[in-house]
Amino acid sequence: MSAKPTRIGTLALNRRGLLKATGAAAASLAAPGFATRRARAANPIEINHWSWLAASDGEVWAKMIADFNEAHKDKGVQIKMEVVPEEQYVTKVLAAAATGKAPDFGWGTAGKGAQLARDAVTVPLDDLAAKAGLDLADFSAYSISASRYPKYDNKIFMIPMDLMSLQPEINLDHVKEAGLDPAKPPVDGATLLEWATAMTKREGDKVTRSGIMMTGSGVQPTVTWGIVAEQLGFQRASDDLKTACVNPEASKKAMQWVLDLFDKHKVSTRDVTDRYKAFGTGQGSIFWTGPWTLNGYVGQKLNFKTALFPKIGDKHVTYFEMGGLELYQQADTARYEATMQAVKWLSDNSFLWTTVGRGASPRKSILDRPDYKTTGNSWDVRGAFVDGMSFATVGEIPVVNGPNFTIYSGGNFLAKTLEGVWSGQTSIDDAMTQIQTQWQADLDEG
Amino acid sequence: MSVAAHSVERARPEITGEIDKAGYVLVAFFAIPFFLFNILPVLFGFYVAFTRWSIVGAPKWEGLNNFTRAFNDHWVAVAFKNILFYGVIIVPSVTVLGLVFALFVNKRYPLSGLARTLFFAPTVVSATVIGLVWVWLLDTQFGLVNHYLSFFGIDDVPWLTSTRWSLVGVSIASIWWDLGLAFVLFLAALQDIPGEINDAAIVDGANRWQRFRYVILPHLRPVISMVVTLQLISTLRIFSQVYVMTNGGPAGSSSSPIHYIYSIAIVRNLFGYASAIAILLFALILAVTFAQRFLLKERA
C-alpha cells in the first residue's frame, strides 16, 4: 500500500497547549459519535460510513447498506452508517480526521475534494482497488479520470458510484397545448427558443409561465451560463489548470444568451424563487435539472419526459456531476483493506443504486444488463440521464479553490458575480474581468 | 479614618480559607466549562485570525494578511453595508411596533389576553421556520403578500428575487420574528408605571398624547435603551433568515457578515480568514453598542 505519509499524524496542534486543547475539543465536538466512542475491535469489523444522502435517494442508499450487512452477517464485517448534513460534511470530516476519528469511508463528489486530497484526509485508491480485485477497466474512462486530482499525484481518490448530468425535463401537457410534437424535442438553440416561445404564457409584457424555467438568481442561471459558455467554446481553466478563462468572449456571449431569455425573447421570468416547486406546479415548461428530481416528479404524477440537452453552440456538452465513495485516513491502516472490500461490494452491487437511486451507472457491466432500461422509473424520464452522459463533461475544476469555479452553485463567488449581471447591476465586461482575476488567483494557488 | 468607617470595618464578618475553597469549587462547575468552551475558543479565534488554517494541519502564521484581504474583499464591504441597512430598517421598526402593540394591550379588554399571546407567538418559533413561512408569503408569483397588495393595484413586488427588494423582504420576516420580545419588555415596563402618576396627569388636564409624551415615555427610557441595544446586537448578527430566505442573494444584496463568515468558514474551510472577518464584526458590534448606550444615556 502506498498511502502518503500522514500529515494528520504530524499535526502541529501540539505546538502550544492552547491550540491543542481548543482544537481537539472543538474538533471532537464537531464529530458525530463523540459521546459514544466506537469500539475498533479487530473482529468483527465495524466499518464506519458517513453519508449526506437524505432525500429519496438516501432511502435507497440505506437499503444498499442494509443489503451489504445482510450479505455479510456471518462474515464478521458490518457497515455502520451515519447521516451527516451535506453542507457540513467536509468540515466534519476534516474535524474528525484532525482528531484521528474519521469514518472509514463516505460520500464525495468528483472534483470537490481537492483540499481533502492535498491534506491527505482522503486516501489514494489505485493500489487498494487493485488489491481488492475491483475491476477499474469496467468503469467508464471519464469517470475514472474525474476521480483523479492532477495536482495531487493524479491518483484515484474515489470509487465512482453514479453519474449525473443536467438534461431538460419537458412538461408534456404544455407541449400538447402548444401543438408541438413530443417525439421531436428541441435539439439546438433555434428549436429550443421555438419551443420555449410556443409554451410561454404572458400577461401583457409579463411572463406568467416560463417556456424555459429560470430563476433570477442562484443555481439556475449560473449553471445555464456555464453549460452554454462551454458549448460556445469557453473554458473555465486550461487543460493544464494554469490559465483561467480560455476564450472569455464565448463566456460573455453566454451571459448575453441568458439575459436574452429574460429580456429579449421573454421566455423566462426572474420572479421564480423555488424552481423545483415551480416546475412541479406547471409554472415552467422546459427545466434542465438532474436525475435527483425524477422520483419526486414521478411521485406527484407530473406528465413530463426528459430530452437531451440541445446543442446551442459548436460543442455539445452539458453539466457533469459524479458521486462516489472515498476512504479517509485511519491511524490503523489495516482497516483500509476491509473498507475497500466493502466499497467493492457496494460498487459491484450498485444496480439498484443506479436504477432506483440516482444517476447513471459508471460501470459498463451494469449498463449492459438487459434489465437496466426496464428497472426503476420509465426510460422516457430516465433515459436521457443515461444516454446524455456521453456529452456531460462540464464538471468541477479539481483545485483547492474549486468551489469558486462550480457552476452548479447558488451562493459561491461565481453565482454572486453573475447575479450582478442578471440583475443589471454589473456589466458583462466587468463581471468577466472579476471572474478572470479571481479564478487566475485561485489556479495560481493550486 | 473616621470613627464611623472604622466601626463598619470592624463589623465585617471574618472570612475563612475553608469558605473560599468551597466557593471556588462551586464556581468551578460553571467557570471551567465556560472557560473551555467560551473563552478559550474566542482566544483561539483571535489567534486563528492571524493564520491560514483549515482544521487539518498547523495554523500557518500570516500576520495581518487576512485583515488586509478582508478590507479589499468586495463581498465583505457589501455584507457590512447591508448590515447597516438591516439595522436602519429592523431596529426602529421593532422598537416602535413593539411599543405600539404593548400600548394596545396594556389595558384589559375582551380578547386582550389572546392579542398578547398572538403578538408574542412568533418569538417562540425558530428562525428557520419563520424564514420558510415568509418565503411562501413573499413569493413574487403566488405569495399572499403580493396577492393582497394586488387588491390595491400594486404590481407584484419581487421581495426575495431582486437586488432592490431582497433586503427589505428579509427585514420584514425579521421584524415579525423579533417583535415579540420587544413587545413583552415594553408591556412589563408599562405595567410597572404607577397608575397614580397617570391619574395625576389626567387631573392636571393632560390629553392622551401629552400623557404618553411626558409621563409614559420618560418611564420607558431604560427599557427603550435595552430594546434598542438587544435589537441592534441581534440585527448585526442576522443569519438564519438570510440563509433560509435568500442565501444572501441575489448578488449579495441581502447577505450579512455572519452569513459571509459562514460561507467562508464552513463552505470554504478558510477558518483564518473567517475569524478575521468575525473580529471586524465584533469590533463593529462593540463600537455600535457603546455609541448607542452613550447616546441614549446622554439623552436620558
XYZ file of C-alpha atoms in Angstrom:
746
model
C 0.000 0.000 0.000
C 1.335 3.385 -0.840
C -0.503 5.749 1.404
C 1.048 9.179 1.619
C 2.955 9.953 4.840
C 0.280 11.302 7.090
C 0.229 14.961 7.704
C -2.506 14.419 10.226
C -0.157 12.334 12.247
C 2.220 15.240 12.494
C -0.439 17.756 13.399
C 1.303 20.763 14.819
C -1.650 21.457 17.016
C 0.533 20.353 19.884
C 2.878 23.233 19.345
C 1.047 25.017 22.024
C -1.081 23.774 24.818
C -3.695 26.333 23.967
C -4.051 25.180 20.402
C -4.065 21.567 21.370
C -6.789 21.902 23.947
C -9.039 24.113 21.844
C -8.562 22.395 18.524
C -9.081 18.958 19.942
C -12.119 19.981 21.939
C -13.766 21.768 19.024
C -12.985 19.052 16.524
C -14.119 16.274 18.826
C -17.389 18.028 19.469
C -17.938 18.523 15.764
C -17.502 14.848 15.053
C -20.596 12.677 15.243
C -20.189 9.802 17.626
C -18.338 11.969 20.129
C -20.365 10.706 23.025
C -20.073 7.063 22.161
C -16.569 6.131 21.267
C -16.799 3.304 18.855
C -15.092 0.111 19.533
C -12.448 -0.743 16.988
C -12.294 -4.384 17.683
C -10.404 -6.337 15.065
C -13.110 -8.952 14.827
C -15.932 -8.451 13.988
C -15.016 -5.397 11.950
C -17.400 -2.465 12.089
C -16.812 -0.172 9.159
C -17.911 3.368 9.849
C -19.583 5.133 6.987
C -20.802 8.719 6.688
C -23.351 9.736 4.100
C -25.096 13.008 3.309
C -27.794 11.441 1.140
C -31.043 12.380 2.829
C -33.852 12.519 0.259
C -35.470 9.599 -1.577
C -32.002 8.593 -2.787
C -30.984 8.311 0.875
C -33.574 5.618 1.402
C -32.194 3.595 -1.495
C -28.676 4.014 -0.162
C -29.798 2.843 3.265
C -31.191 -0.250 1.533
C -27.820 -0.807 -0.153
C -26.085 -0.698 3.225
C -28.702 -2.992 4.745
C -28.175 -5.424 1.859
C -24.424 -5.405 2.498
C -24.920 -6.080 6.186
C -27.354 -8.884 5.406
C -24.917 -10.447 2.946
C -22.078 -10.211 5.479
C -23.834 -11.024 8.718
C -21.868 -14.225 9.193
C -18.642 -12.882 7.760
C -17.573 -10.606 10.614
C -17.987 -7.343 8.708
C -20.762 -4.821 9.130
C -21.193 -1.237 7.979
C -22.433 1.328 10.453
C -23.867 4.331 8.644
C -24.365 7.847 9.962
C -26.096 10.588 8.010
C -24.337 13.962 8.195
C -25.855 17.164 6.729
C -24.364 17.736 3.294
C -23.164 21.284 3.771
C -21.337 20.405 6.984
C -19.960 17.183 5.622
C -16.459 18.252 4.598
C -15.936 20.336 7.725
C -16.952 17.396 9.889
C -14.715 15.022 8.004
C -11.821 17.458 8.462
C -12.565 17.822 12.164
C -12.856 14.092 12.641
C -9.664 13.450 10.692
C -7.766 16.037 12.720
C -8.547 14.079 15.858
C -7.879 10.684 14.266
C -11.533 9.663 14.324
C -12.515 9.945 10.694
C -15.070 7.471 9.366
C -13.656 4.695 7.220
C -15.433 5.833 4.088
C -18.019 8.318 2.923
C -19.703 10.036 0.001
C -17.884 12.570 -2.108
C -18.420 14.486 -5.321
C -15.789 14.253 -8.025
C -13.526 17.284 -8.209
C -14.753 18.746 -4.943
C -12.261 17.013 -2.688
C -9.005 18.662 -3.737
C -8.457 20.046 -0.269
C -9.031 16.627 1.284
C -6.563 15.091 -1.168
C -3.995 17.825 -0.523
C -4.252 17.386 3.252
C -4.087 13.591 2.938
C -7.513 13.199 4.536
C -8.657 11.063 1.611
C -6.625 8.020 0.714
C -5.315 7.268 -2.798
C -7.093 4.155 -4.010
C -5.187 2.813 -7.037
C -3.316 0.131 -5.118
C -6.161 -0.653 -2.730
C -8.607 -1.128 -5.606
C -6.210 -3.454 -7.403
C -5.582 -5.434 -4.226
C -9.331 -5.768 -3.586
C -9.863 -7.002 -7.136
C -12.064 -4.086 -8.195
C -12.086 -4.069 -11.974
C -11.314 -0.459 -12.876
C -11.494 -1.353 -16.576
C -15.233 -1.897 -16.097
C -15.683 1.802 -15.275
C -16.086 4.443 -17.968
C -12.781 6.153 -18.685
C -14.250 9.586 -17.944
C -15.494 8.513 -14.512
C -12.053 7.265 -13.540
C -10.356 10.370 -14.868
C -12.825 12.531 -12.903
C -11.798 10.647 -9.741
C -8.226 11.901 -10.001
C -6.621 15.123 -8.840
C -3.887 16.057 -11.330
C -2.301 18.435 -8.836
C -2.103 15.730 -6.152
C -0.189 12.830 -7.707
C -3.036 12.185 -10.165
C -4.153 9.205 -8.073
C -7.727 7.927 -7.855
C -9.350 9.380 -4.738
C -12.867 7.959 -5.092
C -14.630 4.928 -6.483
C -17.332 6.243 -8.860
C -20.867 5.231 -7.888
C -23.179 7.294 -10.073
C -23.009 9.718 -12.960
C -25.276 12.699 -13.247
C -25.929 15.371 -15.821
C -28.332 18.202 -16.451
C -30.925 17.466 -19.137
C -34.212 19.214 -19.987
C -37.390 17.854 -18.439
C -40.352 18.908 -20.559
C -43.945 19.307 -19.387
C -45.960 17.240 -21.859
C -49.260 18.961 -21.055
C -47.712 22.238 -22.188
C -46.290 20.565 -25.291
C -49.735 19.279 -26.239
C -51.354 22.631 -25.508
C -48.835 24.381 -27.795
C -49.385 21.848 -30.586
C -45.759 20.645 -30.565
C -44.609 17.126 -31.344
C -43.328 15.479 -28.158
C -41.353 12.974 -30.209
C -39.192 15.765 -31.631
C -37.869 17.772 -28.685
C -35.531 20.741 -29.255
C -32.088 19.788 -30.493
C -30.394 23.158 -30.979
C -30.620 26.797 -29.934
C -33.170 27.701 -32.593
C -35.616 24.883 -31.892
C -35.186 25.400 -28.178
C -36.313 29.019 -28.474
C -39.093 27.989 -30.837
C -40.450 25.518 -28.274
C -39.930 27.909 -25.399
C -41.768 30.710 -27.187
C -44.665 28.418 -28.074
C -45.102 27.287 -24.477
C -44.539 30.631 -22.717
C -47.579 32.406 -21.323
C -47.659 36.142 -20.812
C -49.943 38.802 -19.407
C -49.046 41.896 -21.358
C -45.290 42.125 -21.167
C -45.073 39.932 -18.100
C -44.152 36.239 -18.319
C -46.548 34.248 -16.158
C -45.413 30.798 -17.311
C -41.818 30.320 -18.385
C -41.111 28.431 -21.587
C -37.666 27.889 -20.135
C -37.784 27.518 -16.373
C -35.358 30.006 -14.867
C -34.775 31.910 -11.650
C -33.453 35.457 -11.383
C -30.570 34.358 -9.205
C -28.946 31.296 -7.701
C -28.193 27.994 -9.359
C -30.340 28.006 -12.497
C -28.950 30.998 -14.425
C -25.418 30.218 -13.237
C -25.435 26.623 -14.414
C -27.170 27.617 -17.649
C -24.435 30.154 -18.341
C -21.821 27.512 -17.505
C -23.205 24.987 -19.975
C -23.865 27.459 -22.786
C -20.472 29.137 -22.334
C -18.656 25.810 -22.680
C -20.805 24.965 -25.690
C -19.714 28.240 -27.266
C -16.048 27.422 -26.679
C -15.278 28.892 -23.250
C -13.113 27.011 -20.762
C -13.020 27.961 -17.087
C -9.481 26.659 -16.831
C -6.998 25.431 -19.399
C -6.355 21.693 -19.509
C -3.117 22.096 -17.550
C -5.018 24.101 -14.894
C -2.653 27.031 -15.303
C -4.708 29.618 -17.186
C -8.155 30.834 -16.201
C -10.884 31.770 -18.669
C -9.862 30.452 -22.055
C -11.870 32.336 -24.717
C -13.651 34.875 -22.484
C -15.625 36.218 -25.453
C -17.599 32.958 -25.524
C -18.381 33.421 -21.843
C -19.685 36.921 -22.488
C -21.869 35.630 -25.322
C -23.313 33.046 -22.951
C -24.124 35.741 -20.390
C -25.952 37.637 -23.109
C -27.762 34.444 -24.135
C -29.101 34.023 -20.595
C -30.063 37.701 -20.352
C -31.933 37.416 -23.653
C -34.121 34.641 -22.250
C -35.469 37.199 -19.769
C -35.374 40.449 -21.669
C -35.323 39.831 -25.429
C -37.138 36.571 -26.065
C -39.177 36.901 -22.874
C -39.478 33.166 -22.369
C -38.348 33.215 -18.724
C -39.157 35.235 -15.651
C -36.764 36.226 -12.888
C -39.613 36.026 -10.366
C -39.432 32.304 -9.612
C -37.972 31.559 -6.184
C -38.276 27.770 -5.947
C -37.504 26.255 -9.352
C -38.291 22.679 -8.338
C -41.676 23.604 -6.973
C -42.435 25.927 -9.879
C -41.808 23.222 -12.486
C -43.769 20.713 -10.429
C -46.750 23.048 -10.321
C -46.673 23.777 -14.046
C -45.164 27.253 -13.899
C -42.451 26.324 -16.330
C -42.350 24.139 -19.436
C -38.686 23.194 -20.005
C -36.481 22.736 -16.955
C -32.924 21.459 -17.154
C -32.162 19.663 -13.979
C -30.633 16.441 -12.652
C -31.869 12.882 -12.140
C -32.364 13.582 -8.445
C -35.694 15.212 -9.316
C -37.206 12.164 -11.028
C -38.612 10.279 -8.048
C -40.340 13.429 -6.772
C -41.980 14.426 -10.061
C -42.950 10.857 -10.922
C -44.405 10.536 -7.417
C -46.567 13.613 -7.890
C -47.676 12.291 -11.301
C -46.323 15.196 -13.334
C -46.780 14.481 -17.041
C -43.265 15.001 -18.381
C -40.451 13.477 -20.373
C -36.727 14.098 -20.445
C -34.754 15.018 -23.555
C -31.082 15.516 -24.316
C -29.633 18.968 -23.700
C -29.772 20.880 -27.025
C -26.624 21.783 -28.901
C -26.665 25.567 -28.656
C -23.022 26.177 -29.601
C -20.369 24.257 -31.517
C -19.554 21.824 -28.705
C -22.303 19.557 -27.479
C -21.721 19.448 -23.700
C -23.724 19.622 -20.502
C -23.144 19.712 -16.766
C -21.433 16.691 -15.226
C -21.519 15.503 -11.641
C -20.267 12.257 -10.213
C -20.887 10.786 -6.805
C -18.516 8.264 -5.351
C -17.089 6.695 -2.251
C -13.854 7.929 -0.714
C -11.731 6.403 2.040
C -10.492 8.567 4.885
C -7.161 8.484 6.674
C -7.033 5.988 9.569
C -4.473 5.522 12.307
C -4.907 1.768 11.845
C -4.091 1.336 8.141
C -5.123 -2.312 8.314
C -8.718 -1.100 8.113
C -8.286 0.109 4.532
C -8.368 -3.386 3.117
C -11.678 -4.345 4.731
C -13.150 -0.978 3.827
C -12.080 -1.321 0.214
C -13.676 -4.777 0.102
C -16.922 -3.225 1.328
C -16.699 -0.438 -1.252
C -16.035 -3.035 -3.951
C -19.158 -4.953 -2.899
C -21.242 -1.775 -2.981
C -19.899 -0.880 -6.422
C -20.370 -4.398 -7.813
C -23.936 -4.380 -6.497
C -24.848 -0.831 -7.492
C -27.542 -1.887 -9.977
C -30.259 -0.873 -7.512
C -28.497 2.411 -6.777
C -28.195 3.457 -10.428
C -31.686 2.437 -11.457
C -33.871 3.318 -8.475
C -31.448 5.547 -6.515
C -29.925 8.194 -8.702
C -27.858 8.761 -11.820
C -26.403 6.511 -14.448
C -24.042 3.682 -13.698
C -20.346 4.289 -14.343
C -19.921 0.501 -14.780
C -20.156 -0.993 -18.240
C -21.251 -4.378 -16.904
C -24.274 -2.795 -15.231
C -25.192 -0.619 -18.214
C -25.078 -3.720 -20.430
C -27.561 -5.658 -18.328
C -30.763 -6.265 -20.319
C -32.927 -5.160 -17.395
C -31.062 -1.873 -16.869
C -33.517 0.094 -19.009
C -36.633 -1.524 -17.624
C -35.903 -1.165 -13.905
C -36.837 1.914 -11.904
C -38.536 4.921 -13.487
C -39.629 4.675 -17.124
C -36.969 5.176 -19.775
C -38.876 8.231 -21.071
C -37.920 10.141 -17.962
C -34.714 8.316 -17.064
C -33.163 7.552 -20.442
C -31.762 10.994 -21.238
C -29.860 10.980 -17.970
C -28.131 7.763 -19.026
C -27.643 8.450 -22.735
C -26.720 12.065 -22.036
C -23.653 11.079 -20.041
C -21.797 10.734 -23.333
C -21.531 14.511 -23.620
C -21.688 15.524 -19.937
C -18.235 16.987 -19.411
C -18.691 20.321 -17.634
C -17.598 19.205 -14.179
C -15.615 20.615 -11.300
C -12.201 22.211 -11.595
C -10.089 19.945 -9.358
C -8.133 22.555 -7.396
C -8.308 23.599 -3.750
C -10.293 26.724 -4.603
C -12.537 24.665 -6.885
C -15.720 25.894 -5.139
C -15.169 29.285 -6.784
C -15.440 27.608 -10.203
C -18.513 25.479 -9.509
C -21.291 26.286 -11.986
C -23.915 24.367 -10.039
C -23.952 26.741 -7.087
C -26.312 29.351 -5.745
C -24.034 31.294 -3.478
C -20.405 30.952 -4.465
C -18.197 33.675 -5.897
C -19.268 32.835 -9.451
C -23.002 32.876 -8.751
C -22.785 36.142 -6.826
C -20.771 37.812 -9.572
C -23.132 36.627 -12.302
C -26.155 37.681 -10.269
C -24.904 41.218 -10.732
C -25.257 40.678 -14.490
C -28.697 39.095 -14.296
C -29.961 41.969 -12.167
C -28.393 44.625 -14.383
C -26.088 45.901 -11.652
C -22.856 44.738 -13.278
C -21.914 44.926 -16.918
C -20.967 41.743 -18.738
C -17.417 43.061 -19.274
C -16.945 43.962 -15.610
C -18.232 40.589 -14.454
C -15.898 38.822 -16.853
C -12.927 40.805 -15.549
C -13.815 39.987 -11.935
C -14.206 36.302 -12.730
C -10.948 36.138 -14.647
C -8.985 37.879 -11.882
C -10.354 35.692 -9.099
C -10.036 32.420 -10.996
C -6.490 33.111 -12.066
C -5.572 33.740 -8.427
C -7.326 30.501 -7.479
C -5.432 28.496 -10.088
C -2.123 30.083 -9.072
C -2.779 28.915 -5.525
C -3.061 25.294 -6.642
C -10.101 57.374 59.164
C -13.415 58.387 60.737
C -14.867 56.550 63.684
C -17.902 55.510 61.645
C -15.814 53.997 58.913
C -13.678 52.238 61.468
C -16.716 50.658 63.111
C -18.011 49.434 59.740
C -14.696 47.745 59.071
C -14.765 46.045 62.441
C -18.297 44.816 61.847
C -17.244 42.768 58.780
C -17.644 39.006 59.251
C -14.436 37.085 59.288
C -13.857 35.108 56.056
C -12.058 31.839 56.486
C -9.968 29.993 53.950
C -12.313 26.998 54.002
C -15.268 29.054 52.801
C -13.098 30.432 49.999
C -12.181 26.963 48.761
C -15.762 25.760 48.792
C -16.711 28.834 46.787
C -14.059 28.089 44.209
C -15.349 24.547 43.828
C -18.920 25.731 43.365
C -17.914 28.402 40.879
C -15.725 25.913 39.035
C -18.760 23.965 37.830
C -19.637 26.954 35.729
C -16.290 28.675 35.315
C -14.300 25.763 33.902
C -16.763 24.798 31.129
C -17.288 28.486 30.408
C -13.547 28.998 30.100
C -13.068 25.867 27.995
C -15.989 26.290 25.645
C -16.444 30.077 25.518
C -13.316 31.966 26.471
C -10.722 29.596 25.033
C -12.385 29.297 21.596
C -12.670 33.081 21.451
C -8.962 33.438 22.250
C -8.184 30.707 19.754
C -10.320 32.533 17.181
C -8.265 35.683 17.721
C -5.104 33.672 17.140
C -6.507 31.891 14.066
C -7.418 35.254 12.529
C -3.719 35.847 12.009
C -3.140 32.465 10.384
C -4.142 30.327 7.458
C -5.891 27.244 8.820
C -8.343 24.660 7.533
C -8.636 22.383 10.590
C -6.151 19.800 9.379
C -2.516 20.723 9.906
C -0.921 23.533 11.804
C -2.200 27.091 11.514
C 0.289 28.972 9.372
C 1.123 32.466 10.625
C 0.089 35.114 8.113
C 0.256 38.294 10.161
C -2.289 40.855 9.054
C -2.899 39.275 5.636
C -6.414 38.133 6.470
C -7.370 41.616 7.613
C -5.850 43.223 4.531
C -7.747 40.744 2.386
C -10.975 41.490 4.257
C -10.614 45.224 3.678
C -10.092 44.578 -0.029
C -12.854 41.998 -0.361
C -15.809 43.454 -2.238
C -18.223 40.958 -0.655
C -17.137 41.879 2.885
C -17.914 45.508 2.101
C -21.294 44.508 0.674
C -22.136 42.414 3.751
C -21.189 45.188 6.196
C -23.078 47.785 4.166
C -26.127 45.506 4.189
C -25.965 45.141 7.942
C -26.259 48.895 8.330
C -29.375 48.869 6.148
C -30.780 45.961 8.156
C -30.149 47.988 11.305
C -31.854 51.072 9.905
C -34.937 49.075 8.913
C -35.271 46.500 11.671
C -34.244 48.279 14.892
C -36.620 51.288 14.693
C -39.435 49.113 13.314
C -39.200 46.557 16.108
C -38.885 49.251 18.765
C -41.804 51.354 17.559
C -44.110 48.441 16.716
C -43.227 46.649 19.954
C -44.195 49.758 21.896
C -47.390 50.311 19.905
C -48.505 46.714 20.408
C -47.671 46.894 24.110
C -49.702 50.090 24.490
C -52.528 48.414 22.599
C -52.887 45.523 25.041
C -51.765 47.316 28.210
C -55.335 47.844 29.273
C -57.562 44.850 29.879
C -60.380 44.403 27.372
C -62.070 41.394 25.771
C -59.565 39.203 23.914
C -56.574 41.298 25.076
C -55.091 38.105 26.530
C -55.351 36.448 23.133
C -53.803 39.506 21.481
C -50.862 39.328 23.897
C -50.316 35.675 23.053
C -50.524 36.336 19.329
C -48.074 39.229 19.456
C -45.560 37.128 21.352
C -46.093 33.875 19.440
C -43.588 34.427 16.567
C -40.737 34.757 19.068
C -41.044 31.149 20.196
C -40.842 29.824 16.644
C -37.396 29.073 15.269
C -35.859 31.465 12.762
C -35.691 28.688 10.191
C -39.435 28.104 10.347
C -40.052 31.847 10.192
C -37.815 32.030 7.127
C -39.554 29.168 5.347
C -43.015 30.559 6.058
C -42.060 34.016 4.828
C -40.512 32.617 1.664
C -44.005 31.419 0.832
C -45.716 34.591 1.942
C -43.336 36.787 -0.043
C -43.190 34.682 -3.184
C -43.426 37.006 -6.161
C -45.860 34.969 -8.215
C -48.117 33.242 -5.726
C -47.261 34.765 -2.357
C -50.056 36.005 -0.103
C -48.456 39.411 0.401
C -48.428 40.214 -3.309
C -51.898 38.733 -3.647
C -53.292 41.198 -1.117
C -51.253 44.083 -2.499
C -52.822 43.441 -5.885
C -56.221 44.448 -4.399
C -54.762 47.948 -4.145
C -53.499 47.867 -7.720
C -49.917 47.285 -6.651
C -47.902 45.196 -9.107
C -46.075 42.062 -7.959
C -43.123 43.052 -5.789
C -40.083 40.755 -6.210
C -39.469 40.650 -2.447
C -36.789 37.983 -2.487
C -35.672 37.810 -6.098
C -34.460 41.299 -6.877
C -31.403 43.138 -5.628
C -33.612 46.093 -4.792
C -36.082 44.314 -2.543
C -34.407 41.250 -1.062
C -33.055 43.087 1.957
C -36.497 44.518 2.658
C -38.079 41.081 2.299
C -35.706 39.536 4.838
C -36.205 42.535 7.131
C -39.981 42.075 7.141
C -39.601 38.489 8.341
C -37.060 39.571 10.949
C -39.296 42.309 12.292
C -42.177 39.883 12.622
C -39.933 37.440 14.453
C -38.221 39.933 16.776
C -41.296 41.921 17.672
C -42.450 39.576 20.435
C -39.517 40.126 22.740
C -39.653 43.923 22.449
C -43.400 43.762 22.986
C -43.067 41.772 26.223
C -40.368 44.049 27.592
C -42.436 47.150 26.878
C -45.562 45.583 28.310
C -43.747 44.682 31.526
C -42.431 48.230 31.804
C -45.855 49.722 31.156
C -47.391 47.569 33.867
C -44.770 48.896 36.275
C -45.765 52.523 35.830
C -47.853 53.516 38.880
C -51.427 54.325 37.939
C -51.405 57.359 40.267
C -48.986 59.218 38.017
C -51.279 58.814 35.069
C -54.289 59.784 37.182
C -52.476 62.913 38.387
C -51.708 63.874 34.795
C -55.392 63.467 33.891
C -56.390 65.678 36.832
C -53.856 68.244 35.597
C -55.629 68.261 32.236
C -53.083 66.380 30.143
C -54.519 64.864 26.979
C -53.704 61.344 25.774
C -50.696 62.390 23.676
C -49.302 64.593 26.454
C -49.646 61.744 28.949
C -47.767 59.440 26.606
C -45.088 62.013 25.725
C -44.428 63.432 29.215
C -45.466 60.658 31.607
C -45.179 57.237 29.974
C -42.248 57.735 27.611
C -39.787 59.009 30.252
C -40.575 55.951 32.368
C -39.869 53.692 29.418
C -36.495 55.196 28.531
C -34.384 52.469 30.237
C -36.434 49.778 28.504
C -36.178 51.559 25.168
C -32.417 51.659 25.649
C -32.373 47.948 26.410
C -34.629 47.017 23.484
C -32.579 49.082 21.058
C -29.328 47.557 22.344
C -30.622 43.995 22.190
C -32.175 44.536 18.796
C -29.069 46.182 17.438
C -26.877 43.286 18.510
C -29.404 40.770 17.197
C -29.588 42.572 13.840
C -25.828 42.813 13.494
C -25.721 39.034 13.909
C -28.563 38.279 11.499
C -28.046 34.919 9.812
C -30.805 32.294 9.834
C -33.386 34.342 7.981
C -30.825 35.349 5.364
C -29.628 31.778 4.948
C -33.105 30.302 4.608
C -34.817 33.029 2.613
C -32.247 34.257 0.076
C -28.908 32.642 0.866
C -27.536 36.172 0.765
C -28.579 36.810 -2.817
C -29.261 37.985 -5.382
C -25.743 39.281 -5.981
C -25.075 39.507 -2.253
C -27.836 42.106 -1.866
C -29.207 40.507 1.310
C -26.040 38.957 2.685
C -24.805 39.718 6.174
C -21.382 39.437 7.811
C -22.352 36.260 9.688
C -23.676 34.709 6.504
C -20.443 35.554 4.724
C -18.362 34.273 7.638
C -20.359 31.043 7.500
C -19.733 30.601 3.792
C -16.019 31.301 4.180
C -15.573 29.038 7.214
C -17.958 26.147 6.723
C -18.250 26.023 2.935
C -14.689 27.043 2.017
C -12.920 25.927 5.228
C -10.875 29.133 5.387
C -11.049 29.491 9.135
C -8.292 32.103 9.426
C -9.970 34.478 7.019
C -13.397 33.836 8.530
C -12.024 34.612 12.010
C -10.564 37.883 10.773
C -13.958 38.972 9.437
C -15.559 37.833 12.701
C -13.180 40.094 14.622
C -14.135 43.017 12.417
C -17.784 42.277 13.144
C -17.017 42.032 16.871
C -15.346 45.451 16.732
C -18.350 46.901 14.931
C -20.828 45.467 17.450
C -18.728 46.781 20.325
C -18.444 50.245 18.819
C -22.129 50.498 17.909
C -23.225 49.246 21.329
C -21.014 51.735 23.172
C -22.091 54.571 20.922
C -25.749 53.746 21.300
C -25.512 53.334 25.087
C -23.668 56.633 25.330
C -26.180 58.487 23.185
C -29.240 57.142 24.990
C -27.651 57.802 28.370
C -26.806 61.363 27.362
C -30.344 61.998 26.240
C -31.755 60.447 29.401
